[in-house]
Amino acid sequence: MLFRSDIYTQVLDHLKKILNFRDEEFKYWFGNSYLFDIDDDFASIVVTTKVHKTIITNFIEEIATVFEQIIGKKVGCHIFLQAEINQSIKISKNNLSDFDSKFFNTKLKEEYTFDNFVTGKSNRDAEAAARAVCYYPGQYNPLFIFGNSGLGKTHLLHAIGNFIHENNPELRVLYIYSEDLVTLLINAMTTKTVEELKDKILTYDFLLIDDIQRLKQSTSQEIFFNIYNKLMNENKQIVITSDIHPTELKGIENRLISRFSSGLSVPIGSPEFETAKAILRKKMEGCQNDNIMINEEVLDFLATRFSSDVRKLEGSLNELFFKAILYNPEVIDLEFVTEIFKDDPQIKVESELTAAQIKQVVCEFYGLTKSQIESKSRTATIANPRHIAIYLCRKHLNMPFAKIGMEFGGRDHTTIMSSYEKMKKMLKEKDTFQQALHKIERKLGV
């Protein structure tokens, strides 16, 4: 029977032969690593620094292959920092159940409900999908909601959980932030409680994971993959949020991305002008002092300038009311609000408009990413915003078609010309595009 140290000595000897390292390089990167544990499923290797972890992780497949050759069976290989191992040992010496329980205690925020989620064109699909999984768990699985930060993804996750608690209290809901999930998974591996963790998560009927793009810890993805599959097989509802579409996730295994993409993926975009004003009015219901008068043009100003981030939009109103109490104006008018926010970078309009600004504002307006609008996709939800951005570059910057093409993924100038003409025609034929263009131009300050 081989001891751990003997097994790892053989592993290193084999690796040294197959990896393209000089002797001193191999010793530097692998010399201080050691095999912390090995069982039927996992081999846990410990290194001292994050740099060592990054380098060795690049060769994880080769390491797994060598382990299989030496011990005669396939195991998953995971790289840990010594600090992570020390933390897990410290936790296990105390009370492991207490450590786990803080992640499983309900973290749903009662103030986030469907009733106070303001719905508009930019988030209607996401809100409808969130409601659908409440009524038909497992039918849309997983539900993947993606969009920029501050647009209401977390609100919808909590709204789902609160709805289930109120209407189906027999169902169990787990809301967890992805980085907390990574902490749980790493701890389970180092304390040999993986099966217990799996069993615990499988008792829940709804798994709500916030900001999945942060699940970049490769050592935890294999366990999560197994948990995910079991939940899906038992028809448990999974809802995931991310700042980008599942196909654009970096550092996530392809097999997970494939499964995320197999369900229902819905975008959530920046609120259009009317929705932004509705959000402000909703916010005013809970925080406005009856003695404070606010002009309608002030709401227009805030809705135009801060709609790219709902948190910032609501925060701007809070700040405005606070300053109104502080300075006691007779009425909150445009002059007052301009003075209050004069140093805010979102208020300062760049003296010279750029193509990058145009792309950014169009992406925020439609809830797209920069890579999407520059991609080769011809789907209407991406192509039409691209046409608008190209039209704006030509209209306001008078850029040559060839130069615009370089800004949009290296497209040929004839393609850009065609896109520009297509948008000119669409603007004449459809009011919806005229309205969208007008709102985008207002955001750009032109």
PDB file of C-alpha atoms in Angstrom, residues 203-398:
ATOM      1  CA  THR A 203     -33.243  18.806   0.615  1.00  0.00           C
ATOM      2  CA  TYR A 204     -34.118  22.187  -0.933  1.00  0.00           C
ATOM      3  CA  ASP A 205     -36.769  22.595  -3.626  1.00  0.00           C
ATOM      4  CA  PHE A 206     -35.486  25.961  -4.922  1.00  0.00           C
ATOM      5  CA  LEU A 207     -31.798  26.830  -5.297  1.00  0.00           C
ATOM      6  CA  LEU A 208     -31.278  30.556  -5.997  1.00  0.00           C
ATOM      7  CA  ILE A 209     -27.667  31.433  -6.874  1.00  0.00           C
ATOM      8  CA  ASP A 210     -26.643  35.076  -7.203  1.00  0.00           C
ATOM      9  CA  ASP A 211     -23.746  36.213  -9.451  1.00  0.00           C
ATOM     10  CA  ILE A 212     -22.698  32.814 -10.811  1.00  0.00           C
ATOM     11  CA  GLN A 213     -19.840  34.476 -12.740  1.00  0.00           C
ATOM     12  CA  ARG A 214     -17.922  34.478  -9.448  1.00  0.00           C
ATOM     13  CA  LEU A 215     -17.916  30.668  -9.311  1.00  0.00           C
ATOM     14  CA  LYS A 216     -14.426  30.668 -10.797  1.00  0.00           C
ATOM     15  CA  GLN A 217     -12.837  28.425  -8.178  1.00  0.00           C
ATOM     16  CA  SER A 218     -12.087  25.384 -10.368  1.00  0.00           C
ATOM     17  CA  THR A 219     -11.627  23.084  -7.408  1.00  0.00           C
ATOM     18  CA  SER A 220     -15.284  23.486  -6.449  1.00  0.00           C
ATOM     19  CA  GLN A 221     -16.909  23.193  -9.870  1.00  0.00           C
ATOM     20  CA  GLU A 222     -16.854  19.397 -10.040  1.00  0.00           C
ATOM     21  CA  ILE A 223     -18.809  19.049  -6.789  1.00  0.00           C
ATOM     22  CA  PHE A 224     -21.217  21.762  -7.877  1.00  0.00           C
ATOM     23  CA  PHE A 225     -21.652  19.947 -11.193  1.00  0.00           C
ATOM     24  CA  ASN A 226     -22.734  16.799  -9.348  1.00  0.00           C
ATOM     25  CA  ILE A 227     -25.099  18.715  -7.067  1.00  0.00           C
ATOM     26  CA  TYR A 228     -26.546  20.589 -10.033  1.00  0.00           C
ATOM     27  CA  ASN A 229     -27.256  17.368 -11.951  1.00  0.00           C
ATOM     28  CA  LYS A 230     -28.962  15.730  -8.986  1.00  0.00           C
ATOM     29  CA  LEU A 231     -31.165  18.769  -8.402  1.00  0.00           C
ATOM     30  CA  MET A 232     -32.137  18.793 -12.076  1.00  0.00           C
ATOM     31  CA  ASN A 233     -32.865  15.052 -12.063  1.00  0.00           C
ATOM     32  CA  GLU A 234     -35.182  15.519  -9.093  1.00  0.00           C
ATOM     33  CA  ASN A 235     -36.896  18.415 -10.902  1.00  0.00           C
ATOM     34  CA  LYS A 236     -35.831  20.941  -8.271  1.00  0.00           C
ATOM     35  CA  GLN A 237     -35.963  24.532  -9.522  1.00  0.00           C
ATOM     36  CA  ILE A 238     -32.652  26.325 -10.061  1.00  0.00           C
ATOM     37  CA  VAL A 239     -32.512  30.083 -10.683  1.00  0.00           C
ATOM     38  CA  ILE A 240     -29.196  31.739 -11.499  1.00  0.00           C
ATOM     39  CA  THR A 241     -28.188  35.346 -12.034  1.00  0.00           C
ATOM     40  CA  SER A 242     -25.112  36.672 -13.813  1.00  0.00           C
ATOM     41  CA  ASP A 243     -23.827  39.908 -15.278  1.00  0.00           C
ATOM     42  CA  ILE A 244     -23.316  38.185 -18.647  1.00  0.00           C
ATOM     43  CA  HIS A 245     -24.970  35.555 -20.860  1.00  0.00           C
ATOM     44  CA  PRO A 246     -24.030  31.967 -19.902  1.00  0.00           C
ATOM     45  CA  THR A 247     -22.061  31.464 -23.139  1.00  0.00           C
ATOM     46  CA  GLU A 248     -19.793  34.391 -22.190  1.00  0.00           C
ATOM     47  CA  LEU A 249     -18.850  33.115 -18.723  1.00  0.00           C
ATOM     48  CA  LYS A 250     -15.109  32.910 -18.165  1.00  0.00           C
ATOM     49  CA  GLY A 251     -13.452  30.412 -15.830  1.00  0.00           C
ATOM     50  CA  ILE A 252     -16.552  28.193 -15.761  1.00  0.00           C
ATOM     51  CA  GLU A 253     -16.309  24.661 -17.153  1.00  0.00           C
ATOM     52  CA  ASN A 254     -17.905  24.120 -20.563  1.00  0.00           C
ATOM     53  CA  ARG A 255     -20.137  21.345 -19.260  1.00  0.00           C
ATOM     54  CA  LEU A 256     -21.639  23.759 -16.722  1.00  0.00           C
ATOM     55  CA  ILE A 257     -22.063  26.487 -19.332  1.00  0.00           C
ATOM     56  CA  SER A 258     -23.815  23.959 -21.571  1.00  0.00           C
ATOM     57  CA  ARG A 259     -26.270  23.103 -18.811  1.00  0.00           C
ATOM     58  CA  PHE A 260     -26.890  26.739 -17.927  1.00  0.00           C
ATOM     59  CA  SER A 261     -27.673  27.407 -21.595  1.00  0.00           C
ATOM     60  CA  SER A 262     -30.105  24.487 -21.851  1.00  0.00           C
ATOM     61  CA  GLY A 263     -32.780  26.195 -19.771  1.00  0.00           C
ATOM     62  CA  LEU A 264     -34.405  29.599 -20.136  1.00  0.00           C
ATOM     63  CA  SER A 265     -32.005  32.552 -20.402  1.00  0.00           C
ATOM     64  CA  VAL A 266     -33.596  35.994 -20.165  1.00  0.00           C
ATOM     65  CA  PRO A 267     -31.900  39.406 -20.190  1.00  0.00           C
ATOM     66  CA  ILE A 268     -32.686  42.296 -17.908  1.00  0.00           C
ATOM     67  CA  GLY A 269     -31.758  45.707 -19.255  1.00  0.00           C
ATOM     68  CA  SER A 270     -31.475  49.264 -18.077  1.00  0.00           C
ATOM     69  CA  PRO A 271     -34.914  50.753 -17.481  1.00  0.00           C
ATOM     70  CA  GLU A 272     -36.188  52.944 -20.269  1.00  0.00           C
ATOM     71  CA  PHE A 273     -37.229  56.488 -19.408  1.00  0.00           C
ATOM     72  CA  GLU A 274     -40.843  55.701 -18.412  1.00  0.00           C
ATOM     73  CA  THR A 275     -39.836  52.752 -16.213  1.00  0.00           C
ATOM     74  CA  ALA A 276     -37.107  54.795 -14.539  1.00  0.00           C
ATOM     75  CA  LYS A 277     -39.682  57.455 -13.637  1.00  0.00           C
ATOM     76  CA  ALA A 278     -42.044  54.771 -12.329  1.00  0.00           C
ATOM     77  CA  ILE A 279     -39.243  53.440 -10.114  1.00  0.00           C
ATOM     78  CA  LEU A 280     -38.684  56.936  -8.754  1.00  0.00           C
ATOM     79  CA  ARG A 281     -42.386  57.374  -8.026  1.00  0.00           C
ATOM     80  CA  LYS A 282     -42.471  54.009  -6.263  1.00  0.00           C
ATOM     81  CA  LYS A 283     -39.472  55.025  -4.200  1.00  0.00           C
ATOM     82  CA  MET A 284     -41.100  58.352  -3.346  1.00  0.00           C
ATOM     83  CA  GLU A 285     -44.089  56.536  -1.837  1.00  0.00           C
ATOM     84  CA  GLY A 286     -41.872  55.256   0.925  1.00  0.00           C
ATOM     85  CA  CYS A 287     -39.485  58.114   1.567  1.00  0.00           C
ATOM     86  CA  GLN A 288     -40.981  61.445   0.543  1.00  0.00           C
ATOM     87  CA  ASN A 289     -41.816  63.970   3.212  1.00  0.00           C
ATOM     88  CA  ASP A 290     -45.199  65.574   2.573  1.00  0.00           C
ATOM     89  CA  ASN A 291     -43.606  68.976   3.130  1.00  0.00           C
ATOM     90  CA  ILE A 292     -41.115  68.473   0.300  1.00  0.00           C
ATOM     91  CA  MET A 293     -42.319  69.500  -3.145  1.00  0.00           C
ATOM     92  CA  ILE A 294     -40.531  68.157  -6.185  1.00  0.00           C
ATOM     93  CA  ASN A 295     -40.961  69.327  -9.765  1.00  0.00           C
ATOM     94  CA  GLU A 296     -41.789  66.889 -12.545  1.00  0.00           C
ATOM     95  CA  GLU A 297     -38.742  68.022 -14.528  1.00  0.00           C
ATOM     96  CA  VAL A 298     -36.525  66.830 -11.664  1.00  0.00           C
ATOM     97  CA  LEU A 299     -37.862  63.295 -12.071  1.00  0.00           C
ATOM     98  CA  ASP A 300     -37.200  63.592 -15.807  1.00  0.00           C
ATOM     99  CA  PHE A 301     -33.640  64.675 -15.061  1.00  0.00           C
ATOM    100  CA  LEU A 302     -32.944  61.769 -12.674  1.00  0.00           C
ATOM    101  CA  ALA A 303     -34.634  59.220 -14.938  1.00  0.00           C
ATOM    102  CA  THR A 304     -32.512  60.350 -17.864  1.00  0.00           C
ATOM    103  CA  ARG A 305     -29.169  60.518 -16.084  1.00  0.00           C
ATOM    104  CA  PHE A 306     -29.243  57.562 -13.670  1.00  0.00           C
ATOM    105  CA  SER A 307     -31.340  54.891 -15.378  1.00  0.00           C
ATOM    106  CA  SER A 308     -28.346  52.683 -16.221  1.00  0.00           C
ATOM    107  CA  ASP A 309     -28.287  51.521 -12.581  1.00  0.00           C
ATOM    108  CA  VAL A 310     -31.462  51.154 -10.520  1.00  0.00           C
ATOM    109  CA  ARG A 311     -29.507  51.311  -7.264  1.00  0.00           C
ATOM    110  CA  LYS A 312     -27.932  54.584  -8.364  1.00  0.00           C
ATOM    111  CA  LEU A 313     -31.323  55.835  -9.523  1.00  0.00           C
ATOM    112  CA  GLU A 314     -32.914  55.170  -6.139  1.00  0.00           C
ATOM    113  CA  GLY A 315     -29.813  56.448  -4.342  1.00  0.00           C
ATOM    114  CA  SER A 316     -29.961  59.732  -6.229  1.00  0.00           C
ATOM    115  CA  LEU A 317     -33.496  60.310  -4.945  1.00  0.00           C
ATOM    116  CA  ASN A 318     -32.425  59.493  -1.373  1.00  0.00           C
ATOM    117  CA  GLU A 319     -29.556  61.956  -1.648  1.00  0.00           C
ATOM    118  CA  LEU A 320     -31.845  64.606  -3.076  1.00  0.00           C
ATOM    119  CA  PHE A 321     -34.342  64.298  -0.209  1.00  0.00           C
ATOM    120  CA  PHE A 322     -31.544  64.377   2.359  1.00  0.00           C
ATOM    121  CA  LYS A 323     -30.090  67.566   0.852  1.00  0.00           C
ATOM    122  CA  ALA A 324     -33.581  69.071   0.689  1.00  0.00           C
ATOM    123  CA  ILE A 325     -33.999  68.499   4.432  1.00  0.00           C
ATOM    124  CA  LEU A 326     -30.533  69.932   4.993  1.00  0.00           C
ATOM    125  CA  TYR A 327     -30.921  73.068   2.861  1.00  0.00           C
ATOM    126  CA  ASN A 328     -34.712  73.446   3.055  1.00  0.00           C
ATOM    127  CA  PRO A 329     -35.498  74.806  -0.436  1.00  0.00           C
ATOM    128  CA  GLU A 330     -39.054  75.934  -1.106  1.00  0.00           C
ATOM    129  CA  VAL A 331     -39.256  73.392  -3.888  1.00  0.00           C
ATOM    130  CA  ILE A 332     -36.887  70.862  -5.415  1.00  0.00           C
ATOM    131  CA  ASP A 333     -36.439  72.223  -8.909  1.00  0.00           C
ATOM    132  CA  LEU A 334     -34.001  71.614 -11.731  1.00  0.00           C
ATOM    133  CA  GLU A 335     -31.633  74.339 -10.528  1.00  0.00           C
ATOM    134  CA  PHE A 336     -31.431  72.719  -7.076  1.00  0.00           C
ATOM    135  CA  VAL A 337     -30.853  69.194  -8.386  1.00  0.00           C
ATOM    136  CA  THR A 338     -28.209  70.366 -10.869  1.00  0.00           C
ATOM    137  CA  GLU A 339     -26.308  72.058  -8.053  1.00  0.00           C
ATOM    138  CA  ILE A 340     -26.547  68.959  -5.832  1.00  0.00           C
ATOM    139  CA  PHE A 341     -25.191  66.610  -8.490  1.00  0.00           C
ATOM    140  CA  LYS A 342     -22.787  68.972 -10.223  1.00  0.00           C
ATOM    141  CA  ASP A 343     -19.747  66.895  -9.185  1.00  0.00           C
ATOM    142  CA  ASP A 344     -21.284  63.515  -9.987  1.00  0.00           C
ATOM    143  CA  PRO A 345     -19.352  61.893 -12.870  1.00  0.00           C
ATOM    144  CA  GLN A 346     -22.603  60.622 -14.381  1.00  0.00           C
ATOM    145  CA  ILE A 347     -23.858  64.188 -14.726  1.00  0.00           C
ATOM    146  CA  LYS A 348     -20.736  65.558 -16.346  1.00  0.00           C
ATOM    147  CA  VAL A 349     -21.158  65.167 -20.084  1.00  0.00           C
ATOM    148  CA  GLU A 350     -17.981  64.523 -22.038  1.00  0.00           C
ATOM    149  CA  SER A 351     -17.038  67.463 -24.224  1.00  0.00           C
ATOM    150  CA  GLU A 352     -16.394  65.134 -27.148  1.00  0.00           C
ATOM    151  CA  LEU A 353     -18.650  62.191 -27.901  1.00  0.00           C
ATOM    152  CA  THR A 354     -16.919  58.914 -28.833  1.00  0.00           C
ATOM    153  CA  ALA A 355     -17.938  55.665 -30.499  1.00  0.00           C
ATOM    154  CA  ALA A 356     -17.147  53.840 -27.240  1.00  0.00           C
ATOM    155  CA  GLN A 357     -19.661  56.051 -25.380  1.00  0.00           C
ATOM    156  CA  ILE A 358     -22.309  55.388 -28.014  1.00  0.00           C
ATOM    157  CA  LYS A 359     -21.806  51.625 -27.802  1.00  0.00           C
ATOM    158  CA  GLN A 360     -21.886  51.730 -24.003  1.00  0.00           C
ATOM    159  CA  VAL A 361     -25.136  53.697 -23.812  1.00  0.00           C
ATOM    160  CA  VAL A 362     -26.828  51.551 -26.485  1.00  0.00           C
ATOM    161  CA  CYS A 363     -25.735  48.396 -24.614  1.00  0.00           C
ATOM    162  CA  GLU A 364     -27.091  49.766 -21.328  1.00  0.00           C
ATOM    163  CA  PHE A 365     -30.356  50.763 -22.987  1.00  0.00           C
ATOM    164  CA  TYR A 366     -30.945  47.295 -24.453  1.00  0.00           C
ATOM    165  CA  GLY A 367     -29.313  45.228 -21.704  1.00  0.00           C
ATOM    166  CA  LEU A 368     -26.527  43.923 -23.951  1.00  0.00           C
ATOM    167  CA  THR A 369     -22.793  43.499 -23.484  1.00  0.00           C
ATOM    168  CA  LYS A 370     -20.065  45.094 -25.572  1.00  0.00           C
ATOM    169  CA  SER A 371     -19.079  41.698 -26.982  1.00  0.00           C
ATOM    170  CA  GLN A 372     -22.683  41.009 -28.028  1.00  0.00           C
ATOM    171  CA  ILE A 373     -23.102  44.245 -29.962  1.00  0.00           C
ATOM    172  CA  GLU A 374     -19.762  43.669 -31.689  1.00  0.00           C
ATOM    173  CA  SER A 375     -20.498  39.987 -32.385  1.00  0.00           C
ATOM    174  CA  LYS A 376     -21.589  38.379 -35.660  1.00  0.00           C
ATOM    175  CA  SER A 377     -25.049  37.589 -34.288  1.00  0.00           C
ATOM    176  CA  ARG A 378     -27.905  38.488 -36.620  1.00  0.00           C
ATOM    177  CA  THR A 379     -30.748  37.957 -34.174  1.00  0.00           C
ATOM    178  CA  ALA A 380     -33.026  40.996 -34.053  1.00  0.00           C
ATOM    179  CA  THR A 381     -32.446  41.591 -30.313  1.00  0.00           C
ATOM    180  CA  ILE A 382     -28.755  42.187 -31.030  1.00  0.00           C
ATOM    181  CA  ALA A 383     -28.711  43.307 -34.678  1.00  0.00           C
ATOM    182  CA  ASN A 384     -31.204  46.182 -34.249  1.00  0.00           C
ATOM    183  CA  PRO A 385     -29.303  47.816 -31.347  1.00  0.00           C
ATOM    184  CA  ARG A 386     -26.140  47.409 -33.424  1.00  0.00           C
ATOM    185  CA  HIS A 387     -27.845  49.202 -36.330  1.00  0.00           C
ATOM    186  CA  ILE A 388     -28.795  52.067 -33.985  1.00  0.00           C
ATOM    187  CA  ALA A 389     -25.253  52.369 -32.621  1.00  0.00           C
ATOM    188  CA  ILE A 390     -23.817  52.435 -36.136  1.00  0.00           C
ATOM    189  CA  TYR A 391     -26.396  55.032 -37.192  1.00  0.00           C
ATOM    190  CA  LEU A 392     -25.472  57.243 -34.204  1.00  0.00           C
ATOM    191  CA  CYS A 393     -21.744  56.975 -34.962  1.00  0.00           C
ATOM    192  CA  ARG A 394     -22.405  58.150 -38.494  1.00  0.00           C
ATOM    193  CA  LYS A 395     -24.908  60.845 -37.522  1.00  0.00           C
ATOM    194  CA  HIS A 396     -23.112  62.471 -34.596  1.00  0.00           C
ATOM    195  CA  LEU A 397     -19.450  61.650 -35.238  1.00  0.00           C
ATOM    196  CA  ASN A 398     -19.524  61.652 -39.050  1.00  0.00           C
TER     197      ASN A 398
END
